[in-house]
Each structure stands twice: as structure tokens, then as C-alpha cells.
Tab-separated table of C-alpha atoms in Angstrom:
chain	number	residue	atom	x	y	z
A	18	MET	CA	-73.957	84.364	-50.878
A	19	GLU	CA	-73.342	84.216	-54.604
A	20	PHE	CA	-75.346	81.893	-56.848
A	21	SER	CA	-72.378	79.852	-58.181
A	22	LYS	CA	-71.112	79.185	-54.646
A	23	LEU	CA	-74.561	77.943	-53.595
A	24	LYS	CA	-74.644	75.559	-56.571
A	25	SER	CA	-71.207	74.267	-55.611
A	26	ILE	CA	-72.384	73.730	-52.028
A	27	ILE	CA	-75.493	71.868	-53.210
A	28	GLU	CA	-73.350	69.631	-55.405
A	29	GLY	CA	-71.169	68.751	-52.401
A	30	LEU	CA	-74.183	68.185	-50.164
A	31	LEU	CA	-75.734	65.808	-52.688
A	32	PHE	CA	-72.453	63.918	-52.944
A	33	MET	CA	-72.412	63.547	-49.152
A	34	ALA	CA	-76.077	62.489	-49.062
A	35	GLY	CA	-75.396	59.586	-51.435
A	36	ASP	CA	-78.334	57.395	-52.456
A	37	GLU	CA	-80.686	59.107	-50.028
A	38	GLY	CA	-80.501	62.473	-51.764
A	39	LEU	CA	-81.886	65.652	-50.221
A	40	SER	CA	-85.396	67.075	-50.318
A	41	VAL	CA	-86.050	70.725	-51.094
A	42	LYS	CA	-86.874	71.285	-47.409
A	43	GLN	CA	-83.585	69.725	-46.306
A	44	LEU	CA	-81.631	71.859	-48.785
A	45	ALA	CA	-83.470	74.981	-47.637
A	46	ASP	CA	-82.790	74.195	-43.965
A	47	ILE	CA	-79.086	73.474	-44.518
A	48	LEU	CA	-78.524	76.522	-46.734
A	49	GLU	CA	-80.766	78.709	-44.570
A	50	LEU	CA	-82.749	79.795	-47.630
A	51	ASP	CA	-86.379	79.926	-48.666
A	52	ALA	CA	-87.548	76.573	-50.096
A	53	THR	CA	-88.430	78.062	-53.503
A	54	VAL	CA	-84.999	79.703	-53.786
A	55	ALA	CA	-83.235	76.457	-52.820
A	56	SER	CA	-85.352	74.547	-55.344
A	57	ASP	CA	-84.596	77.067	-58.112
A	58	ILE	CA	-80.845	76.873	-57.464
A	59	ALA	CA	-80.933	73.058	-57.434
A	60	LYS	CA	-82.941	72.965	-60.672
A	61	ASP	CA	-80.475	75.377	-62.278
A	62	LEU	CA	-77.594	73.114	-61.237
A	63	MET	CA	-79.485	70.149	-62.698
A	64	LYS	CA	-79.875	71.959	-66.051
A	65	GLU	CA	-76.234	73.058	-66.037
A	66	LEU	CA	-74.918	69.534	-65.472
A	67	LYS	CA	-77.162	68.179	-68.229
A	68	GLN	CA	-76.220	70.913	-70.745
A	69	LYS	CA	-72.513	70.358	-70.197
A	70	LYS	CA	-73.049	66.595	-70.719
A	71	ARG	CA	-71.062	65.812	-67.594
A	72	GLY	CA	-70.524	62.302	-66.253
A	73	ILE	CA	-72.438	63.228	-63.125
A	74	GLN	CA	-75.992	64.461	-63.440
A	75	MET	CA	-78.682	65.396	-61.011
A	76	SER	CA	-82.151	63.876	-60.804
A	77	PHE	CA	-85.269	64.613	-58.804
A	78	VAL	CA	-86.629	61.235	-57.709
A	79	ALA	CA	-89.196	60.450	-55.004
A	80	GLY	CA	-89.138	64.013	-53.684
A	81	ALA	CA	-85.357	64.295	-53.406
A	82	PHE	CA	-82.511	65.628	-55.503
A	83	ARG	CA	-79.795	63.031	-56.125
A	84	LEU	CA	-76.537	62.760	-58.003
A	85	THR	CA	-76.702	60.140	-60.732
A	86	THR	CA	-74.457	58.980	-63.540
A	87	ASN	CA	-75.007	60.000	-67.146
A	88	PRO	CA	-77.080	57.250	-68.801
A	89	ALA	CA	-75.199	57.810	-72.078
A	90	HIS	CA	-72.105	56.306	-70.419
A	91	SER	CA	-73.842	53.170	-69.123
A	92	SER	CA	-71.788	50.750	-71.231
A	93	TYR	CA	-68.600	51.972	-69.509
A	94	PHE	CA	-70.158	51.649	-66.058
A	95	GLU	CA	-71.181	48.067	-66.851
A	96	ARG	CA	-67.639	47.231	-67.963
A	97	MET	CA	-66.266	48.663	-64.742
A	98	ALA	CA	-68.733	46.691	-62.647
A	99	TYR	CA	-67.851	43.397	-64.304
A	100	THR	CA	-64.122	43.829	-64.792
A	101	PRO	CA	-62.110	41.135	-62.981
A	102	THR	CA	-59.479	43.634	-61.775
A	103	ARG	CA	-62.036	45.042	-59.342
A	104	SER	CA	-61.930	41.940	-57.201
A	105	SER	CA	-60.632	43.449	-53.956
A	106	LEU	CA	-63.077	43.608	-51.068
A	107	SER	CA	-63.494	46.353	-48.507
A	108	GLN	CA	-62.895	45.678	-44.830
A	109	ALA	CA	-66.668	45.732	-44.262
A	110	ALA	CA	-67.248	43.182	-47.047
A	111	LEU	CA	-64.521	40.900	-45.670
A	112	GLU	CA	-66.022	41.082	-42.176
A	113	THR	CA	-69.479	40.349	-43.550
A	114	LEU	CA	-68.211	37.443	-45.658
A	115	SER	CA	-66.468	35.866	-42.680
A	116	ILE	CA	-69.628	36.173	-40.552
A	117	VAL	CA	-71.744	34.576	-43.284
A	118	ALA	CA	-69.212	31.765	-43.787
A	119	TYR	CA	-69.005	31.017	-40.071
A	120	ARG	CA	-72.692	31.378	-39.104
A	121	GLN	CA	-74.536	30.403	-42.304
A	122	PRO	CA	-77.413	30.457	-42.923
A	123	ILE	CA	-77.779	33.940	-41.423
A	124	THR	CA	-80.042	36.964	-41.929
A	125	ARG	CA	-78.975	40.542	-42.585
A	126	VAL	CA	-80.284	41.584	-39.155
A	127	ASP	CA	-78.149	38.939	-37.429
A	128	ILE	CA	-75.077	40.101	-39.384
A	129	GLU	CA	-75.738	43.718	-38.397
A	130	GLU	CA	-76.162	42.659	-34.773
A	131	ILE	CA	-72.742	40.993	-34.799
A	132	ARG	CA	-70.995	43.823	-36.671
A	133	GLY	CA	-72.819	46.629	-34.883
A	134	VAL	CA	-73.300	48.607	-38.125
A	135	LYS	CA	-75.455	48.423	-41.254
A	136	SER	CA	-74.338	45.787	-43.721
A	137	ASP	CA	-76.573	46.442	-46.740
A	138	ARG	CA	-73.765	47.665	-49.002
A	139	ALA	CA	-71.371	44.880	-48.011
A	140	LEU	CA	-74.051	42.230	-48.572
A	141	HIS	CA	-74.922	43.699	-51.968
A	142	THR	CA	-71.236	43.675	-52.976
A	143	LEU	CA	-70.832	40.052	-51.921
A	144	VAL	CA	-73.992	38.963	-53.768
A	145	VAL	CA	-72.930	40.794	-56.949
A	146	LYS	CA	-69.509	39.122	-56.797
A	147	ASP	CA	-71.225	35.728	-56.316
A	148	LEU	CA	-69.450	35.136	-53.008
A	149	ILE	CA	-72.716	34.706	-51.105
A	150	GLU	CA	-76.286	34.009	-52.113
A	151	GLY	CA	-79.753	33.797	-50.704
A	152	VAL	CA	-80.223	30.205	-49.553
A	153	GLY	CA	-83.768	30.495	-48.266
A	154	ARG	CA	-86.075	32.462	-46.022
A	155	ALA	CA	-86.160	32.545	-42.235
A	156	GLU	CA	-89.332	31.522	-40.403
A	157	ALA	CA	-89.663	34.958	-38.816
A	158	ILE	CA	-91.731	38.100	-39.284
A	159	GLY	CA	-91.176	39.440	-42.782
A	160	ARG	CA	-89.476	36.202	-43.894
A	161	PRO	CA	-85.965	37.696	-44.189
A	162	ILE	CA	-83.452	36.249	-46.642
A	163	LEU	CA	-80.967	33.738	-45.260
A	164	TYR	CA	-77.475	34.153	-46.699
A	165	GLY	CA	-74.881	31.463	-47.230
A	166	THR	CA	-71.626	30.981	-49.141
């Protein structure tokens, strides 16, 4: 397979992997390549994205390659995060908010038990938008945060 196509595939794989990223071993297994070859291609893609000063860059953090935003554009990302026009909530966030409002105070684990799926992202969104907050700690192992409106 040609080099440019492999870089394109890696870029797509990293997009799919999200915050988790992919280790060199994972890339090598998925691409069915030697680990050193997969690492070299990923590092070349990282250099290419940085040289072109693209909005998306690649980083190697905690043993995994990840897509990240260009730090030079951080002021724009902050504006986007705090703009009032971005006030709509996803279905997951609405479900999570209704559970918290009805059953407060409630832990993340209890919310996930009710919803049947992970709720980390929805909880983070609701906390950032000041719709819910930590109202204490549960008297359980690990002292999980109790959320309330």
C-alpha cells in the first residue's frame, strides 16, 4: 500500500479513536504492518500536520498517538466553548440532566446504571454549562461525587 494512503488511514483511525488515541502496537495490528514502520508513518504524519500549520495536529501522549487541536488557535476554541449560541444539549445530556434532577443527589455510576451507557461526556457538558454541580461525596468506596442541579 502506498505511503500517502497509509497516512490517510492513520488520520481516520485516530479520529475514530478520539481521546483514547492509538498505541504503536494497535496501529501496527490494524494496518498489518511492522511496529517500527507504523511508528515511522505516524511520526511522518505528525510532522506533516505540524509543518502545514493545520488546525488539527497529532501528539504522542502517554504511549498513544492522538489528534489534538493547534495550540496557536486556542483563543478561538475558548470563544467557541463559551459562546451562548452553543446552548443546545444532546439527547444524552438531556437524559442525564433529567435523571440528575429527578434523583438528586446521584453518583455517576447510578446515572450510568439507569441509562445503561457511559455518561462521562454528558456529565462533563452539564457541569461546564453550569446546569449541574458536585454537591458532595457519597459514603461509598472511592467517595464518588454526588451531582445535583
